[in-house]
């Protein structure tokens, strides 16, 4: 079974509008972490935002916010005021277990976001 | 802070040759590093976990004799693709866990390998 599901292979959004990228996850661990990364065409993975499973508040980082709904096991990324430079692949990832060494990430299939001028 | 570099960024080699890719944490120590592989338009797939001073742990289906990993210091892990073949052409990305900050990983910029 897929541990991370991103149901939107591609998304379009008009510049300056907000967009939500979906992510659902599957884990039986009580302690885990959820991440969003941006991968532009250059290939580097750019960290955007992190949500710990015990964090009660939704994470926010500038124009990025994570809509964390624990009961639904969803961790959607919201980008406000989209910019042309936001066009990229976006990956949702999960680290299962508490903060320990050797905890690898599981990545979702990604969503390609295109921002239209 | 927390910068990870990879060298080379791009390499083209002939079939049958070996290629070494370096992953360095520039401003922090990393006991643990990870190596991922990414095919075009696909997600990252974990290949192996590299721990300083010990043998790497490979994911199922990854040939350890083909993808040699050496984590000789707290700032350097190397991935050697031995006897490379065209099907090994891919984008290889490493990440490092900063000692004392184990909640996230810091990714290198990736290495694009093309085997002719």
Tab-separated table of N, CA and C in Angstrom, chain B:
chain	number	residue	atom	x	y	z
B	1	UNK	N	23.088	27.920	7.059
B	1	UNK	CA	23.702	26.684	7.498
B	1	UNK	C	23.006	25.476	6.905
B	2	UNK	N	23.523	24.268	7.203
B	2	UNK	CA	22.970	22.995	6.765
B	2	UNK	C	23.000	22.847	5.244
B	3	UNK	N	24.179	23.020	4.682
B	3	UNK	CA	24.344	22.893	3.238
B	3	UNK	C	24.973	21.552	2.909
B	4	UNK	N	24.394	20.905	1.908
B	4	UNK	CA	24.906	19.616	1.427
B	4	UNK	C	25.299	19.775	-0.029
B	5	UNK	N	26.491	19.345	-0.357
B	5	UNK	CA	26.940	19.428	-1.744
B	5	UNK	C	27.097	18.041	-2.325
B	6	UNK	N	27.013	17.973	-3.627
B	6	UNK	CA	27.245	16.726	-4.342
B	6	UNK	C	28.191	17.004	-5.506
B	7	UNK	N	29.067	16.055	-5.742
B	7	UNK	CA	30.002	16.208	-6.849
B	7	UNK	C	30.224	14.867	-7.522
B	8	UNK	N	30.151	14.778	-8.829
B	8	UNK	CA	29.857	15.879	-9.746
B	8	UNK	C	28.349	16.140	-9.844
B	9	UNK	N	27.988	17.230	-10.472
B	9	UNK	CA	26.573	17.511	-10.659
B	9	UNK	C	26.030	16.762	-11.871
B	10	UNK	N	26.938	16.483	-12.782
B	10	UNK	CA	26.532	15.801	-14.006
B	10	UNK	C	27.698	14.946	-14.469
B	11	UNK	N	27.416	13.713	-14.872
B	11	UNK	CA	28.482	12.856	-15.376
B	11	UNK	C	27.952	11.970	-16.484
B	12	UNK	N	28.759	11.858	-17.524
B	12	UNK	CA	28.461	10.962	-18.642
B	12	UNK	C	29.601	9.965	-18.726
B	13	UNK	N	29.259	8.702	-18.782
B	13	UNK	CA	30.321	7.697	-18.836
B	13	UNK	C	29.940	6.581	-19.797
B	14	UNK	N	30.938	5.797	-20.140
B	14	UNK	CA	30.692	4.662	-21.026
B	14	UNK	C	30.242	3.457	-20.222
B	15	UNK	N	29.487	2.615	-20.854
B	15	UNK	CA	29.021	1.392	-20.211
B	15	UNK	C	30.210	0.551	-19.757
B	16	UNK	N	30.125	0.043	-18.552
B	16	UNK	CA	31.187	-0.789	-18.017
B	16	UNK	C	32.145	-0.076	-17.094
B	17	UNK	N	32.107	1.237	-17.096
B	17	UNK	CA	32.994	1.998	-16.211
B	17	UNK	C	32.316	2.223	-14.864
B	18	UNK	N	33.121	2.631	-13.897
B	18	UNK	CA	32.605	2.932	-12.562
B	18	UNK	C	32.599	4.436	-12.332
B	19	UNK	N	31.627	4.884	-11.607
B	19	UNK	CA	31.459	6.312	-11.343
B	19	UNK	C	31.283	6.525	-9.849
B	20	UNK	N	32.038	7.481	-9.310
B	20	UNK	CA	31.924	7.806	-7.891
B	20	UNK	C	31.242	9.148	-7.720
B	21	UNK	N	30.252	9.181	-6.834
B	21	UNK	CA	29.527	10.412	-6.525
B	21	UNK	C	29.768	10.738	-5.059
B	22	UNK	N	30.156	11.980	-4.795
B	22	UNK	CA	30.431	12.399	-3.422
B	22	UNK	C	29.285	13.228	-2.865
B	23	UNK	N	29.012	13.027	-1.602
B	23	UNK	CA	28.008	13.803	-0.879
B	23	UNK	C	28.676	14.360	0.364
B	24	UNK	N	28.698	15.686	0.485
B	24	UNK	CA	29.365	16.323	1.616
B	24	UNK	C	28.425	17.247	2.375
B	25	UNK	N	28.471	17.141	3.682
B	25	UNK	CA	27.805	18.140	4.504
B	25	UNK	C	28.847	19.223	4.790
B	26	UNK	N	28.577	20.432	4.341
B	26	UNK	CA	29.606	21.471	4.335
B	26	UNK	C	29.785	22.152	5.694
B	27	UNK	N	28.726	22.287	6.442
B	27	UNK	CA	28.834	23.076	7.667
B	27	UNK	C	28.227	22.368	8.868
B	28	UNK	N	28.115	21.047	8.763
B	28	UNK	CA	27.619	20.301	9.921
B	28	UNK	C	28.090	18.862	9.804
B	29	UNK	N	28.023	18.180	10.926
B	29	UNK	CA	28.391	16.770	10.939
B	29	UNK	C	27.156	15.912	10.738
B	30	UNK	N	27.332	14.841	10.006
B	30	UNK	CA	26.206	13.970	9.664
B	30	UNK	C	26.604	12.517	9.860
B	31	UNK	N	26.148	11.954	10.942
B	31	UNK	CA	26.388	10.527	11.162
B	31	UNK	C	25.633	9.688	10.139
B	32	UNK	N	24.479	10.170	9.736
B	32	UNK	CA	23.628	9.424	8.821
B	32	UNK	C	23.372	10.209	7.552
B	33	UNK	N	23.551	9.549	6.437
B	33	UNK	CA	23.205	10.116	5.137
B	33	UNK	C	22.373	9.100	4.384
B	34	UNK	N	21.594	9.590	3.462
B	34	UNK	CA	20.751	8.712	2.649
B	34	UNK	C	21.060	8.938	1.166
B	35	UNK	N	20.926	7.871	0.414
B	35	UNK	CA	21.060	7.970	-1.037
B	35	UNK	C	19.732	7.595	-1.674
B	36	UNK	N	19.275	8.505	-2.566
B	36	UNK	CA	18.025	8.298	-3.285
B	36	UNK	C	18.317	8.258	-4.783
B	37	UNK	N	17.381	7.654	-5.468
B	37	UNK	CA	17.442	7.606	-6.923
B	37	UNK	C	16.111	8.112	-7.453
B	38	UNK	N	16.184	8.893	-8.517
B	38	UNK	CA	14.958	9.441	-9.084
B	38	UNK	C	14.984	9.300	-10.590
B	39	UNK	N	14.029	8.538	-11.121
B	39	UNK	CA	13.877	8.416	-12.562
B	39	UNK	C	13.037	9.584	-13.056
B	40	UNK	N	13.137	9.894	-14.364
B	40	UNK	CA	12.400	11.052	-14.894
B	40	UNK	C	10.919	11.001	-14.567
B	41	UNK	N	10.426	12.097	-14.091
B	41	UNK	CA	9.008	12.267	-13.785
B	41	UNK	C	8.518	11.311	-12.712
B	42	UNK	N	9.411	10.815	-11.909
B	42	UNK	CA	9.015	9.939	-10.811
B	42	UNK	C	9.506	10.508	-9.494
B	43	UNK	N	9.090	9.849	-8.426
B	43	UNK	CA	9.459	10.323	-7.098
B	43	UNK	C	10.825	9.786	-6.703
B	44	UNK	N	11.279	10.229	-5.540
B	44	UNK	CA	12.549	9.741	-5.012
B	44	UNK	C	12.348	8.360	-4.396
B	45	UNK	N	13.270	7.478	-4.681
B	45	UNK	CA	13.233	6.146	-4.082
B	45	UNK	C	14.509	5.950	-3.274
B	46	UNK	N	14.344	5.584	-2.021
B	46	UNK	CA	15.503	5.376	-1.162
B	46	UNK	C	16.275	4.151	-1.627
B	47	UNK	N	17.583	4.330	-1.774
B	47	UNK	CA	18.447	3.215	-2.145
B	47	UNK	C	19.096	2.598	-0.914
B	48	UNK	N	19.644	3.477	-0.068
B	48	UNK	CA	20.401	2.959	1.068
B	48	UNK	C	20.575	4.038	2.123
B	49	UNK	N	20.799	3.563	3.338
B	49	UNK	CA	21.122	4.426	4.467
B	49	UNK	C	22.596	4.261	4.779
B	50	UNK	N	23.288	5.353	4.846
B	50	UNK	CA	24.734	5.339	5.049
B	50	UNK	C	25.048	5.861	6.445
B	51	UNK	N	25.717	5.061	7.247
B	51	UNK	CA	26.075	5.456	8.603
B	51	UNK	C	27.585	5.503	8.741
B	52	UNK	N	28.072	6.585	9.298
B	52	UNK	CA	29.514	6.776	9.445
B	52	UNK	C	30.143	5.646	10.230
B	53	UNK	N	31.160	5.055	9.656
B	53	UNK	CA	31.916	4.033	10.353
B	53	UNK	C	31.300	2.653	10.340
B	54	UNK	N	30.208	2.469	9.646
B	54	UNK	CA	29.607	1.134	9.577
B	54	UNK	C	29.085	0.876	8.167
B	55	UNK	N	28.673	-0.347	7.948
B	55	UNK	CA	28.181	-0.717	6.615
B	55	UNK	C	26.844	-0.060	6.334
B	56	UNK	N	26.628	0.235	5.068
B	56	UNK	CA	25.361	0.831	4.665
B	56	UNK	C	24.239	-0.196	4.725
B	57	UNK	N	23.050	0.282	4.906
B	57	UNK	CA	21.859	-0.565	4.886
B	57	UNK	C	21.131	-0.315	3.585
B	58	UNK	N	20.985	-1.367	2.788
B	58	UNK	CA	20.393	-1.219	1.470
B	58	UNK	C	18.915	-1.588	1.494
B	59	UNK	N	18.157	-0.887	0.670
B	59	UNK	CA	16.748	-1.207	0.525
B	59	UNK	C	16.596	-2.456	-0.340
B	60	UNK	N	15.467	-3.095	-0.176
B	60	UNK	CA	15.215	-4.316	-0.935
B	60	UNK	C	15.276	-4.028	-2.426
B	61	UNK	N	15.974	-4.890	-3.144
B	61	UNK	CA	16.076	-4.746	-4.587
B	61	UNK	C	17.265	-3.930	-5.047
B	62	UNK	N	17.991	-3.320	-4.130
B	62	UNK	CA	19.178	-2.546	-4.496
B	62	UNK	C	20.415	-3.412	-4.313
B	63	UNK	N	21.188	-3.564	-5.385
B	63	UNK	CA	22.362	-4.437	-5.338
B	63	UNK	C	23.509	-3.746	-4.623
B	64	UNK	N	23.904	-4.266	-3.497
B	64	UNK	CA	24.957	-3.614	-2.722
B	64	UNK	C	26.320	-3.731	-3.390
B	65	UNK	N	26.507	-4.764	-4.211
B	65	UNK	CA	27.794	-4.907	-4.896
B	65	UNK	C	27.900	-3.973	-6.095
B	66	UNK	N	26.760	-3.485	-6.540
B	66	UNK	CA	26.763	-2.579	-7.685
B	66	UNK	C	26.825	-1.124	-7.210
B	67	UNK	N	26.159	-0.843	-6.139
B	67	UNK	CA	26.122	0.504	-5.590
B	67	UNK	C	26.872	0.498	-4.250
B	68	UNK	N	28.172	0.778	-4.357
B	68	UNK	CA	29.025	0.741	-3.175
B	68	UNK	C	28.952	2.069	-2.434
B	69	UNK	N	28.703	1.985	-1.141
B	69	UNK	CA	28.590	3.184	-0.326
B	69	UNK	C	29.651	3.157	0.757
B	70	UNK	N	30.347	4.276	0.887
B	70	UNK	CA	31.380	4.427	1.906
B	70	UNK	C	31.143	5.738	2.653
B	71	UNK	N	30.981	5.644	3.942
B	71	UNK	CA	30.747	6.831	4.774
B	71	UNK	C	31.913	6.929	5.748
B	72	UNK	N	33.031	7.412	5.214
B	72	UNK	CA	34.296	7.335	5.948
B	72	UNK	C	34.468	8.425	6.992
B	73	UNK	N	33.714	9.507	6.868
B	73	UNK	CA	33.860	10.583	7.848
B	73	UNK	C	32.483	11.159	8.148
B	74	UNK	N	32.432	12.049	9.102
B	74	UNK	CA	31.153	12.632	9.500
B	74	UNK	C	30.648	13.685	8.520
B	75	UNK	N	31.404	13.939	7.474
B	75	UNK	CA	30.964	14.928	6.498
B	75	UNK	C	30.979	14.414	5.064
B	76	UNK	N	31.296	13.149	4.873
B	76	UNK	CA	31.428	12.649	3.507
B	76	UNK	C	30.900	11.232	3.360
B	77	UNK	N	30.016	11.064	2.386
B	77	UNK	CA	29.588	9.730	1.979
B	77	UNK	C	29.758	9.650	0.466
B	78	UNK	N	30.207	8.501	-0.008
B	78	UNK	CA	30.370	8.336	-1.446
B	78	UNK	C	29.545	7.154	-1.938
B	79	UNK	N	29.005	7.320	-3.127
B	79	UNK	CA	28.261	6.262	-3.809
B	79	UNK	C	29.020	5.942	-5.081
B	80	UNK	N	29.457	4.706	-5.243
B	80	UNK	CA	30.141	4.283	-6.453
B	80	UNK	C	29.250	3.328	-7.220
B	81	UNK	N	28.930	3.726	-8.440
B	81	UNK	CA	28.165	2.851	-9.323
B	81	UNK	C	29.189	2.037	-10.103
B	82	UNK	N	29.274	0.761	-9.826
B	82	UNK	CA	30.287	-0.078	-10.458
B	82	UNK	C	29.750	-0.691	-11.750
B	83	UNK	N	30.625	-0.789	-12.740
B	83	UNK	CA	30.263	-1.373	-14.024
B	83	UNK	C	28.902	-0.846	-14.488
B	84	UNK	N	28.863	0.449	-14.649
B	84	UNK	CA	27.589	1.100	-14.966
B	84	UNK	C	27.048	0.664	-16.323
B	85	UNK	N	25.730	0.590	-16.390
B	85	UNK	CA	25.034	0.264	-17.623
B	85	UNK	C	23.974	1.332	-17.892
B	86	UNK	N	23.498	1.402	-19.128
B	86	UNK	CA	22.517	2.450	-19.456
B	86	UNK	C	21.310	2.489	-18.518
B	87	UNK	N	20.900	1.365	-18.000
B	87	UNK	CA	19.740	1.356	-17.097
B	87	UNK	C	20.056	1.988	-15.737
B	88	UNK	N	21.343	2.252	-15.482
B	88	UNK	CA	21.724	2.944	-14.251
B	88	UNK	C	21.619	4.462	-14.412
B	89	UNK	N	21.374	4.916	-15.625
B	89	UNK	CA	21.214	6.354	-15.858
B	89	UNK	C	20.041	6.859	-15.034
B	90	UNK	N	20.304	7.867	-14.249
B	90	UNK	CA	19.271	8.359	-13.337
B	90	UNK	C	19.783	9.620	-12.655
B	91	UNK	N	18.925	10.172	-11.815
B	91	UNK	CA	19.287	11.323	-10.981
B	91	UNK	C	19.488	10.778	-9.574
B	92	UNK	N	20.674	10.970	-9.042
B	92	UNK	CA	20.991	10.445	-7.711
B	92	UNK	C	21.086	11.624	-6.735
B	93	UNK	N	20.338	11.514	-5.655
B	93	UNK	CA	20.297	12.597	-4.658
B	93	UNK	C	20.676	12.031	-3.299
B	94	UNK	N	21.545	12.755	-2.613
B	94	UNK	CA	21.869	12.351	-1.252
B	94	UNK	C	21.223	13.338	-0.281
B	95	UNK	N	21.056	12.877	0.937
B	95	UNK	CA	20.602	13.768	1.998
B	95	UNK	C	21.370	13.447	3.264
B	96	UNK	N	21.430	14.394	4.155
B	96	UNK	CA	22.187	14.227	5.389
B	96	UNK	C	21.338	14.642	6.576
B	97	UNK	N	21.463	13.866	7.644
B	97	UNK	CA	20.808	14.198	8.901
B	97	UNK	C	21.834	14.901	9.770
B	98	UNK	N	21.514	16.110	10.159
B	98	UNK	CA	22.442	16.903	10.968
B	98	UNK	C	22.462	16.351	12.392
B	99	UNK	N	23.645	16.004	12.873
B	99	UNK	CA	23.761	15.462	14.227
B	99	UNK	C	23.145	16.428	15.232
B	100	UNK	N	22.260	15.915	16.048
B	100	UNK	CA	21.599	16.749	17.046
B	100	UNK	C	20.331	17.392	16.528
B	101	UNK	N	20.081	17.275	15.245
B	101	UNK	CA	18.858	17.836	14.655
B	101	UNK	C	18.250	16.761	13.765
B	102	UNK	N	17.741	15.743	14.412
B	102	UNK	CA	17.358	14.555	13.652
B	102	UNK	C	15.952	14.604	13.101
B	103	UNK	N	15.307	15.743	13.180
B	103	UNK	CA	13.926	15.789	12.720
B	103	UNK	C	13.799	15.984	11.220
B	104	UNK	N	14.896	16.315	10.544
B	104	UNK	CA	14.763	16.528	9.107
B	104	UNK	C	16.038	16.110	8.395
B	105	UNK	N	15.962	16.129	7.084
B	105	UNK	CA	17.114	15.812	6.256
B	105	UNK	C	17.412	17.013	5.369
B	106	UNK	N	18.664	17.177	5.042
B	106	UNK	CA	19.078	18.245	4.144
B	106	UNK	C	19.592	17.600	2.862
B	107	UNK	N	19.033	18.020	1.749
B	107	UNK	CA	19.312	17.358	0.485
B	107	UNK	C	20.427	18.047	-0.286
B	108	UNK	N	21.194	17.217	-0.976
B	108	UNK	CA	22.162	17.739	-1.917
B	108	UNK	C	21.470	18.123	-3.213
B	109	UNK	N	22.187	18.765	-4.112
B	109	UNK	CA	21.572	19.238	-5.360
B	109	UNK	C	21.379	18.148	-6.398
B	110	UNK	N	21.905	16.956	-6.134
B	110	UNK	CA	21.704	15.851	-7.066
B	110	UNK	C	22.823	15.709	-8.084
B	111	UNK	N	22.945	14.500	-8.608
B	111	UNK	CA	23.915	14.174	-9.662
B	111	UNK	C	23.183	13.448	-10.771
B	112	UNK	N	23.295	13.990	-11.955
B	112	UNK	CA	22.644	13.338	-13.095
B	112	UNK	C	23.664	12.444	-13.782
B	113	UNK	N	23.420	11.161	-13.770
B	113	UNK	CA	24.302	10.177	-14.376
B	113	UNK	C	23.706	9.689	-15.687
B	114	UNK	N	24.504	9.771	-16.736
B	114	UNK	CA	24.110	9.235	-18.037
B	114	UNK	C	25.147	8.204	-18.464
B	115	UNK	N	24.697	6.992	-18.682
B	115	UNK	CA	25.598	5.919	-19.096
B	115	UNK	C	25.323	5.612	-20.562
B	116	UNK	N	26.341	5.751	-21.379
B	116	UNK	CA	26.162	5.548	-22.829
B	116	UNK	C	26.323	4.085	-23.215
